[in-house]
Structure formats: C-alpha cells, structure tokens
CSV table of N, CA, C and O and ligand atoms in Angstrom, one decimal:
chain,number,residue,atom,x,y,z
A,1418,MET,N,0.8,-1.2,0.0
A,1418,MET,CA,0.0,0.0,0.0
A,1418,MET,C,0.9,1.3,0.0
A,1418,MET,O,0.6,2.2,-0.7
A,1419,PHE,N,1.9,1.2,0.8
A,1419,PHE,CA,2.8,2.4,0.9
A,1419,PHE,C,3.5,2.6,-0.5
A,1419,PHE,O,3.5,3.7,-1.0
A,1420,ASN,N,4.0,1.5,-1.1
A,1420,ASN,CA,4.6,1.6,-2.4
A,1420,ASN,C,3.7,2.2,-3.5
A,1420,ASN,O,4.0,2.9,-4.3
A,1421,GLN,N,2.4,1.7,-3.4
A,1421,GLN,CA,1.4,2.1,-4.4
A,1421,GLN,C,1.2,3.6,-4.2
A,1421,GLN,O,1.1,4.3,-5.2
A,1422,ARG,N,1.1,4.1,-3.0
A,1422,ARG,CA,0.9,5.6,-2.8
A,1422,ARG,C,2.1,6.4,-3.3
A,1422,ARG,O,1.9,7.4,-3.9
A,1423,ILE,N,3.2,5.9,-3.0
A,1423,ILE,CA,4.4,6.6,-3.5
A,1423,ILE,C,4.4,6.6,-5.0
A,1423,ILE,O,4.7,7.7,-5.6
A,1424,GLU,N,4.1,5.5,-5.7
A,1424,GLU,CA,4.1,5.5,-7.1
A,1424,GLU,C,3.0,6.4,-7.7
A,1424,GLU,O,3.3,7.2,-8.6
A,1425,GLU,N,1.8,6.4,-7.1
A,1425,GLU,CA,0.8,7.3,-7.5
A,1425,GLU,C,1.2,8.8,-7.4
A,1425,GLU,O,0.9,9.6,-8.3
A,1426,ARG,N,1.8,9.1,-6.3
A,1426,ARG,CA,2.3,10.4,-6.1
A,1426,ARG,C,3.3,10.9,-7.1
A,1426,ARG,O,3.3,12.0,-7.6
A,1427,TYR,N,4.2,9.9,-7.4
A,1427,TYR,CA,5.3,10.2,-8.4
A,1427,TYR,C,4.7,10.5,-9.7
A,1427,TYR,O,5.0,11.4,-10.5
A,1428,ILE,N,3.7,9.6,-10.1
A,1428,ILE,CA,3.1,9.7,-11.5
A,1428,ILE,C,2.3,11.0,-11.6
A,1428,ILE,O,2.3,11.7,-12.6
A,1429,ARG,N,1.7,11.4,-10.5
A,1429,ARG,CA,0.9,12.7,-10.5
A,1429,ARG,C,1.9,13.9,-10.7
A,1429,ARG,O,1.7,14.8,-11.4
A,1430,LYS,N,3.0,13.8,-10.0
A,1430,LYS,CA,4.1,14.8,-10.1
A,1430,LYS,C,4.6,14.8,-11.5
A,1430,LYS,O,4.8,15.9,-12.1
A,1431,TRP,N,4.9,13.7,-12.1
A,1431,TRP,CA,5.4,13.6,-13.4
A,1431,TRP,C,4.4,14.1,-14.4
A,1431,TRP,O,4.8,14.9,-15.3
A,1432,THR,N,3.2,13.8,-14.3
A,1432,THR,CA,2.1,14.3,-15.2
A,1432,THR,C,2.0,15.8,-15.1
A,1432,THR,O,2.0,16.5,-16.1
A,1433,ASP,N,2.1,16.4,-13.9
A,1433,ASP,CA,2.0,17.8,-13.7
A,1433,ASP,C,3.2,18.5,-14.4
A,1433,ASP,O,3.1,19.5,-15.1
A,1434,GLU,N,4.4,17.9,-14.2
A,1434,GLU,CA,5.6,18.5,-14.8
A,1434,GLU,C,5.6,18.5,-16.3
A,1434,GLU,O,5.9,19.5,-16.9
A,1435,ILE,N,5.2,17.4,-16.9
A,1435,ILE,CA,5.3,17.3,-18.4
A,1435,ILE,C,4.2,18.2,-19.0
A,1435,ILE,O,4.4,18.7,-20.1
A,1436,ASN,N,3.1,18.4,-18.3
A,1436,ASN,CA,2.1,19.3,-18.8
A,1436,ASN,C,2.3,20.7,-18.6
A,1436,ASN,O,1.7,21.6,-19.2
A,1437,SER,N,3.3,21.1,-17.8
A,1437,SER,CA,3.6,22.5,-17.5
A,1437,SER,C,4.7,23.0,-18.3
A,1437,SER,O,5.0,24.2,-18.2
A,1438,GLN,N,5.4,22.2,-19.1
A,1438,GLN,CA,6.6,22.7,-19.8
A,1438,GLN,C,6.2,22.9,-21.3
A,1438,GLN,O,5.8,22.0,-22.0
A,1439,ASN,N,6.5,24.1,-21.8
A,1439,ASN,CA,6.2,24.4,-23.2
A,1439,ASN,C,7.0,23.5,-24.1
A,1439,ASN,O,6.5,23.1,-25.2
A,1440,LYS,N,8.2,23.1,-23.8
A,1440,LYS,CA,9.0,22.3,-24.6
A,1440,LYS,C,8.4,20.9,-24.9
A,1440,LYS,O,8.6,20.3,-25.9
A,1441,LEU,N,7.5,20.5,-24.0
A,1441,LEU,CA,6.9,19.2,-24.1
A,1441,LEU,C,5.5,19.2,-24.6
A,1441,LEU,O,4.7,18.3,-24.5
A,1442,THR,N,5.1,20.3,-25.3
A,1442,THR,CA,3.7,20.5,-25.8
A,1442,THR,C,3.4,19.3,-26.7
A,1442,THR,O,2.3,18.8,-26.6
A,1443,TYR,N,4.3,19.0,-27.6
A,1443,TYR,CA,4.0,17.9,-28.5
A,1443,TYR,C,4.1,16.5,-27.8
A,1443,TYR,O,3.2,15.7,-28.1
A,1444,TYR,N,5.0,16.4,-27.0
A,1444,TYR,CA,5.2,15.1,-26.3
A,1444,TYR,C,4.0,14.7,-25.5
A,1444,TYR,O,3.6,13.5,-25.5
A,1445,VAL,N,3.4,15.6,-24.8
A,1445,VAL,CA,2.2,15.2,-24.0
A,1445,VAL,C,1.0,14.8,-24.8
A,1445,VAL,O,0.0,14.3,-24.2
A,1446,LYS,N,1.0,15.1,-26.1
A,1446,LYS,CA,-0.1,14.8,-26.9
A,1446,LYS,C,-0.3,13.2,-27.1
A,1446,LYS,O,-1.3,12.7,-27.3
A,1447,PHE,N,0.9,12.6,-27.0
A,1447,PHE,CA,0.8,11.1,-27.2
A,1447,PHE,C,1.3,10.3,-26.0
A,1447,PHE,O,1.3,9.1,-26.0
A,1448,LYS,N,1.9,11.0,-25.1
A,1448,LYS,CA,2.4,10.3,-23.9
A,1448,LYS,C,1.5,10.5,-22.7
A,1448,LYS,O,1.5,11.5,-22.0
A,1449,CYS,N,0.5,9.6,-22.6
A,1449,CYS,CA,-0.5,9.8,-21.6
A,1449,CYS,C,-0.3,9.0,-20.4
A,1449,CYS,O,-0.9,9.3,-19.3
A,1450,ASN,N,0.4,7.9,-20.5
A,1450,ASN,CA,0.6,7.0,-19.3
A,1450,ASN,C,2.1,6.9,-19.0
A,1450,ASN,O,2.9,6.9,-19.8
A,1451,PHE,N,2.3,6.7,-17.7
A,1451,PHE,CA,3.7,6.5,-17.2
A,1451,PHE,C,4.0,5.0,-17.3
A,1451,PHE,O,3.8,4.3,-16.4
A,1452,GLU,N,4.4,4.6,-18.5
A,1452,GLU,CA,4.7,3.2,-18.8
A,1452,GLU,C,5.6,3.1,-19.9
A,1452,GLU,O,5.7,4.0,-20.7
A,1453,ARG,N,6.3,2.0,-20.0
A,1453,ARG,CA,7.2,1.7,-21.1
A,1453,ARG,C,6.4,1.7,-22.5
A,1453,ARG,O,5.4,1.0,-22.5
A,1454,GLU,N,6.9,2.4,-23.5
A,1454,GLU,CA,6.3,2.4,-24.8
A,1454,GLU,C,6.5,1.1,-25.5
A,1454,GLU,O,7.7,0.6,-25.6
A,1455,LEU,N,5.5,0.6,-26.2
A,1455,LEU,CA,5.6,-0.6,-27.0
A,1455,LEU,C,6.7,-0.5,-28.1
A,1455,LEU,O,7.4,-1.5,-28.3
A,1456,TYR,N,6.8,0.6,-28.7
A,1456,TYR,CA,7.7,0.8,-29.8
A,1456,TYR,C,9.1,0.5,-29.5
A,1456,TYR,O,10.0,0.1,-30.3
A,1457,ILE,N,9.5,0.7,-28.2
A,1457,ILE,CA,10.9,0.5,-27.8
A,1457,ILE,C,11.3,-1.0,-28.0
A,1457,ILE,O,12.4,-1.3,-28.3
A,1458,ASP,N,10.4,-1.9,-27.8
A,1458,ASP,CA,10.7,-3.3,-27.9
A,1458,ASP,C,10.5,-3.9,-29.3
A,1458,ASP,O,11.0,-5.0,-29.6
A,1459,VAL,N,9.7,-3.2,-30.1
A,1459,VAL,CA,9.3,-3.8,-31.4
A,1459,VAL,C,10.0,-3.2,-32.6
A,1459,VAL,O,10.1,-3.9,-33.7
A,1460,LEU,N,10.5,-2.0,-32.5
A,1460,LEU,CA,11.1,-1.4,-33.7
A,1460,LEU,C,12.6,-1.7,-33.8
A,1460,LEU,O,13.3,-1.9,-32.8
A,1461,GLU,N,13.1,-1.7,-35.0
A,1461,GLU,CA,14.6,-1.9,-35.2
A,1461,GLU,C,15.2,-0.6,-34.6
A,1461,GLU,O,14.6,0.4,-34.5
A,1462,ASP,N,16.5,-0.8,-34.2
A,1462,ASP,CA,17.2,0.2,-33.6
A,1462,ASP,C,17.2,1.6,-34.2
A,1462,ASP,O,16.9,2.6,-33.6
A,1463,LYS,N,17.4,1.6,-35.6
A,1463,LYS,CA,17.4,2.9,-36.2
A,1463,LYS,C,16.1,3.6,-36.2
A,1463,LYS,O,16.0,4.8,-36.1
A,1464,PHE,N,15.0,2.8,-36.3
A,1464,PHE,CA,13.7,3.4,-36.2
A,1464,PHE,C,13.3,3.8,-34.8
A,1464,PHE,O,12.7,4.9,-34.6
A,1465,ARG,N,13.7,3.0,-33.8
A,1465,ARG,CA,13.4,3.3,-32.4
A,1465,ARG,C,14.2,4.6,-32.0
A,1465,ARG,O,13.6,5.5,-31.4
A,1466,LYS,N,15.4,4.7,-32.5
A,1466,LYS,CA,16.2,5.9,-32.2
A,1466,LYS,C,15.6,7.2,-32.8
A,1466,LYS,O,15.4,8.2,-32.2
A,1467,ALA,N,15.2,7.0,-34.1
A,1467,ALA,CA,14.6,8.2,-34.8
A,1467,ALA,C,13.3,8.6,-34.1
A,1467,ALA,O,13.0,9.8,-33.9
A,1468,LEU,N,12.4,7.6,-33.8
A,1468,LEU,CA,11.1,8.0,-33.2
A,1468,LEU,C,11.3,8.6,-31.8
A,1468,LEU,O,10.7,9.5,-31.4
A,1469,SER,N,12.3,8.0,-31.1
A,1469,SER,CA,12.6,8.6,-29.7
A,1469,SER,C,13.0,10.0,-29.8
A,1469,SER,O,12.6,10.9,-29.0
A,1470,LYS,N,13.9,10.3,-30.7
A,1470,LYS,CA,14.4,11.7,-30.9
A,1470,LYS,C,13.3,12.6,-31.3
A,1470,LYS,O,13.2,13.7,-30.8
A,1471,PHE,N,12.5,12.1,-32.2
A,1471,PHE,CA,11.3,13.0,-32.6
A,1471,PHE,C,10.4,13.3,-31.5
A,1471,PHE,O,10.0,14.4,-31.2
A,1472,ARG,N,10.1,12.3,-30.7
A,1472,ARG,CA,9.1,12.4,-29.6
A,1472,ARG,C,9.7,13.3,-28.5
A,1472,ARG,O,9.0,14.1,-27.8
A,1473,LEU,N,11.0,13.3,-28.3
A,1473,LEU,CA,11.7,14.1,-27.3
A,1473,LEU,C,12.1,15.5,-27.8
A,1473,LEU,O,12.8,16.2,-27.1
A,1474,ALA,N,11.7,15.8,-29.0
A,1474,ALA,CA,12.1,17.1,-29.6
A,1474,ALA,C,13.6,17.2,-29.8
A,1474,ALA,O,14.2,18.3,-29.7
A,1475,TYR,N,14.3,16.2,-30.0
A,1475,TYR,CA,15.7,16.2,-30.3
A,1475,TYR,C,15.9,16.1,-31.8
A,1475,TYR,O,16.2,15.1,-32.4
A,1476,HIS,N,15.5,17.3,-32.4
A,1476,HIS,CA,15.5,17.4,-33.9
A,1476,HIS,C,15.8,18.8,-34.2
A,1476,HIS,O,16.1,19.7,-33.4
A,1477,SER,N,15.9,19.1,-35.5
A,1477,SER,CA,16.3,20.4,-36.0
A,1477,SER,C,15.1,21.2,-36.6
A,1477,SER,O,15.4,22.1,-37.4
A,1478,LEU,N,13.9,20.9,-36.2
A,1478,LEU,CA,12.8,21.7,-36.7
A,1478,LEU,C,12.8,23.1,-36.0
A,1478,LEU,O,13.3,23.2,-34.9
A,1479,GLU,N,12.3,24.1,-36.7
A,1479,GLU,CA,12.3,25.5,-36.2
A,1479,GLU,C,11.6,25.6,-34.8
A,1479,GLU,O,12.0,26.4,-34.0
A,1480,ILE,N,10.6,24.8,-34.6
A,1480,ILE,CA,9.9,24.9,-33.3
A,1480,ILE,C,10.9,24.7,-32.1
A,1480,ILE,O,10.8,25.2,-31.0
A,1481,GLU,N,12.0,23.9,-32.4
A,1481,GLU,CA,13.0,23.6,-31.4
A,1481,GLU,C,14.2,24.5,-31.5
A,1481,GLU,O,14.6,25.1,-30.5
A,1482,THR,N,14.7,24.7,-32.7
A,1482,THR,CA,15.9,25.5,-32.9
A,1482,THR,C,15.6,27.0,-32.6
A,1482,THR,O,16.5,27.7,-32.1
A,1483,GLY,N,14.4,27.4,-32.8
A,1483,GLY,CA,14.1,28.8,-32.5
A,1483,GLY,C,14.1,29.0,-31.0
A,1483,GLY,O,14.4,30.1,-30.5
A,1484,ARG,N,13.8,28.0,-30.2
A,1484,ARG,CA,13.8,28.1,-28.8
A,1484,ARG,C,15.3,28.4,-28.3
A,1484,ARG,O,15.4,29.1,-27.3
A,1485,TYR,N,16.3,27.8,-29.0
A,1485,TYR,CA,17.7,28.0,-28.6
A,1485,TYR,C,18.0,29.5,-28.6
A,1485,TYR,O,18.9,29.9,-27.9
A,1486,ILE,N,17.4,30.3,-29.5
A,1486,ILE,CA,17.8,31.7,-29.7
A,1486,ILE,C,16.7,32.6,-29.2
A,1486,ILE,O,16.6,33.8,-29.6
A,1487,ASN,N,15.8,32.0,-28.4
A,1487,ASN,CA,14.7,32.8,-27.8
A,1487,ASN,C,13.8,33.5,-28.8
A,1487,ASN,O,13.2,34.5,-28.6
A,1488,LEU,N,13.6,32.8,-30.0
A,1488,LEU,CA,12.7,33.3,-31.0
A,1488,LEU,C,11.3,33.0,-30.5
A,1488,LEU,O,11.0,31.9,-30.1
A,1489,ASP,N,10.4,34.0,-30.7
A,1489,ASP,CA,9.1,33.8,-30.3
A,1489,ASP,C,8.5,32.6,-31.0
A,1489,ASP,O,8.7,32.4,-32.1
A,1490,ARG,N,7.7,31.8,-30.2
A,1490,ARG,CA,7.2,30.6,-30.8
A,1490,ARG,C,6.4,30.8,-32.1
A,1490,ARG,O,6.6,30.0,-33.0
A,1491,MET,N,5.7,31.9,-32.2
A,1491,MET,CA,4.9,32.1,-33.5
A,1491,MET,C,5.8,32.5,-34.6
A,1491,MET,O,5.3,32.6,-35.8
A,1492,GLU,N,7.1,32.9,-34.3
A,1492,GLU,CA,8.0,33.3,-35.4
A,1492,GLU,C,8.9,32.1,-35.9
A,1492,GLU,O,9.7,32.3,-36.8
A,1493,ARG,N,8.7,31.0,-35.4
A,1493,ARG,CA,9.5,29.8,-35.8
A,1493,ARG,C,8.9,29.2,-37.1
A,1493,ARG,O,8.4,28.0,-37.0
A,1494,LYS,N,8.9,29.9,-38.1
A,1494,LYS,CA,8.2,29.5,-39.4
A,1494,LYS,C,9.0,28.4,-40.2
A,1494,LYS,O,10.2,28.4,-40.2
A,1495,CYS,N,8.2,27.7,-40.9
A,1495,CYS,CA,8.7,26.6,-41.8
A,1495,CYS,C,9.4,27.3,-43.0
A,1495,CYS,O,8.9,28.2,-43.6
A,1496,LYS,N,10.6,26.7,-43.3
A,1496,LYS,CA,11.4,27.2,-44.4
A,1496,LYS,C,11.2,26.4,-45.7
A,1496,LYS,O,11.7,26.7,-46.7
A,1497,TYR,N,10.4,25.3,-45.6
A,1497,TYR,CA,10.2,24.4,-46.7
A,1497,TYR,C,8.9,24.6,-47.5
A,1497,TYR,O,8.7,23.9,-48.5
A,1498,CYS,N,8.1,25.5,-47.1
A,1498,CYS,CA,6.8,25.7,-47.8
A,1498,CYS,C,6.4,27.2,-47.7
A,1498,CYS,O,7.1,27.9,-47.0
A,1499,SER,N,5.4,27.5,-48.4
A,1499,SER,CA,5.0,28.9,-48.4
A,1499,SER,C,3.7,29.1,-47.5
A,1499,SER,O,3.0,30.1,-47.7
A,1500,MET,N,3.4,28.2,-46.6
A,1500,MET,CA,2.2,28.3,-45.8
A,1500,MET,C,2.4,29.4,-44.7
A,1500,MET,O,1.4,29.7,-44.1
A,1501,ASN,N,3.6,29.8,-44.4
A,1501,ASN,CA,3.8,30.8,-43.4
A,1501,ASN,C,3.3,30.4,-42.0
A,1501,ASN,O,2.6,31.2,-41.3
A,1502,ILE,N,3.6,29.2,-41.6
A,1502,ILE,CA,3.2,28.8,-40.3
A,1502,ILE,C,4.3,28.1,-39.5
A,1502,ILE,O,5.4,27.9,-40.1
A,1503,VAL,N,4.1,27.9,-38.3
A,1503,VAL,CA,5.2,27.4,-37.4
A,1503,VAL,C,5.6,26.0,-37.9
A,1503,VAL,O,4.8,25.2,-38.1
A,1504,GLU,N,6.9,25.8,-37.9
A,1504,GLU,CA,7.4,24.5,-38.3
A,1504,GLU,C,7.4,23.6,-37.0
A,1504,GLU,O,8.4,23.4,-36.4
A,1505,SER,N,6.3,23.1,-36.8
A,1505,SER,CA,6.1,22.2,-35.6
A,1505,SER,C,6.3,20.7,-36.1
A,1505,SER,O,6.3,20.4,-37.3
A,1506,GLU,N,6.2,19.8,-35.1
A,1506,GLU,CA,6.3,18.4,-35.4
A,1506,GLU,C,5.1,18.0,-36.3
A,1506,GLU,O,5.2,17.3,-37.2
A,1507,PHE,N,3.9,18.5,-35.9
A,1507,PHE,CA,2.7,18.2,-36.6
A,1507,PHE,C,2.8,18.7,-38.1
A,1507,PHE,O,2.5,17.9,-39.0
A,1508,HIS,N,3.3,19.9,-38.2
A,1508,HIS,CA,3.4,20.5,-39.6
A,1508,HIS,C,4.4,19.6,-40.4
A,1508,HIS,O,4.1,19.3,-41.6
A,1509,PHE,N,5.5,19.3,-39.8
A,1509,PHE,CA,6.5,18.5,-40.5
A,1509,PHE,C,6.0,17.2,-41.0
A,1509,PHE,O,6.1,16.7,-42.1
A,1510,LEU,N,5.2,16.5,-40.1
A,1510,LEU,CA,4.7,15.2,-40.4
A,1510,LEU,C,3.6,15.2,-41.5
A,1510,LEU,O,3.5,14.4,-42.3
A,1511,CYS,N,2.8,16.3,-41.4
A,1511,CYS,CA,1.6,16.3,-42.2
A,1511,CYS,C,1.7,17.1,-43.5
A,1511,CYS,O,0.9,16.9,-44.4
A,1512,TYR,N,2.6,18.1,-43.5
A,1512,TYR,CA,2.6,19.0,-44.7
A,1512,TYR,C,3.9,19.1,-45.5
A,1512,TYR,O,3.8,19.5,-46.6
A,1513,VAL,N,5.0,18.9,-44.8
A,1513,VAL,CA,6.3,19.1,-45.5
A,1513,VAL,C,6.5,17.9,-46.4
A,1513,VAL,O,6.6,16.8,-46.0
A,1514,LYS,N,6.8,18.2,-47.7
A,1514,LYS,CA,7.1,17.2,-48.7
A,1514,LYS,C,8.6,17.2,-48.9
A,1514,LYS,O,9.2,18.3,-49.1
A,1515,LYS,N,9.2,16.1,-48.8
A,1515,LYS,CA,10.7,16.0,-49.1
A,1515,LYS,C,10.9,15.5,-50.5
A,1515,LYS,O,10.1,14.7,-51.0
A,1516,ASN,N,11.9,16.0,-51.1
A,1516,ASN,CA,12.2,15.6,-52.5
A,1516,ASN,C,12.9,14.2,-52.5
A,1516,ASN,O,13.5,13.8,-51.6
B,16,ZN,ZN1,6.0,24.1,-44.2
C-alpha cells in the first residue's frame, strides 16, 4: 500500500511537470501514461532511435531550434513551404514534402 501511494504520487508529479513545460507540448499529446512504450521493444534500432528523438524534440525543426535563440514561438516559421506557419512536429509530419 505504501509503495502504491508513492508510485501514484510520483506519477501525479510527473504528469504535472510534463504538462507544465512548453518544450513538451508535442510530447504530452501522445504520452498519456507513465509506462514503457511498446515501440521500444518492437522497432529496429534505427527506427526506435529516430522515433525517440522525434518524440523528445531532439531534432532540428524550427519549433525547437528557435527556442535556442529565444525566438518567439509564433515566429518559428517553416522554411520548406509557403504556408507561413510554425514548423512544428505536426506540420513537418503532415505537410512538408521531401524531394
Ligand atoms: Zn512548411
């Protein structure tokens, strides 16, 4: 019972923390539970690493690199299209075409 309460308390704290950080806006959209993700065990290394990096915002999209130079979030525009919108993870996955 004691261990269960400690675990519940930790998960509540973890949930509050990930929901309060701007950097994790994308991450919290698909990380709802404090548990090991299935993809970790089923994907090949190169795909697991790529997906992990993408989920953790370890990439070079403007939404992240703009943060390094304190560029306002709304000014982190996509350079690959003429839509004039923020280059977020969602935009990259759904709208950017690679040659
Ligand atoms: Zn774009």
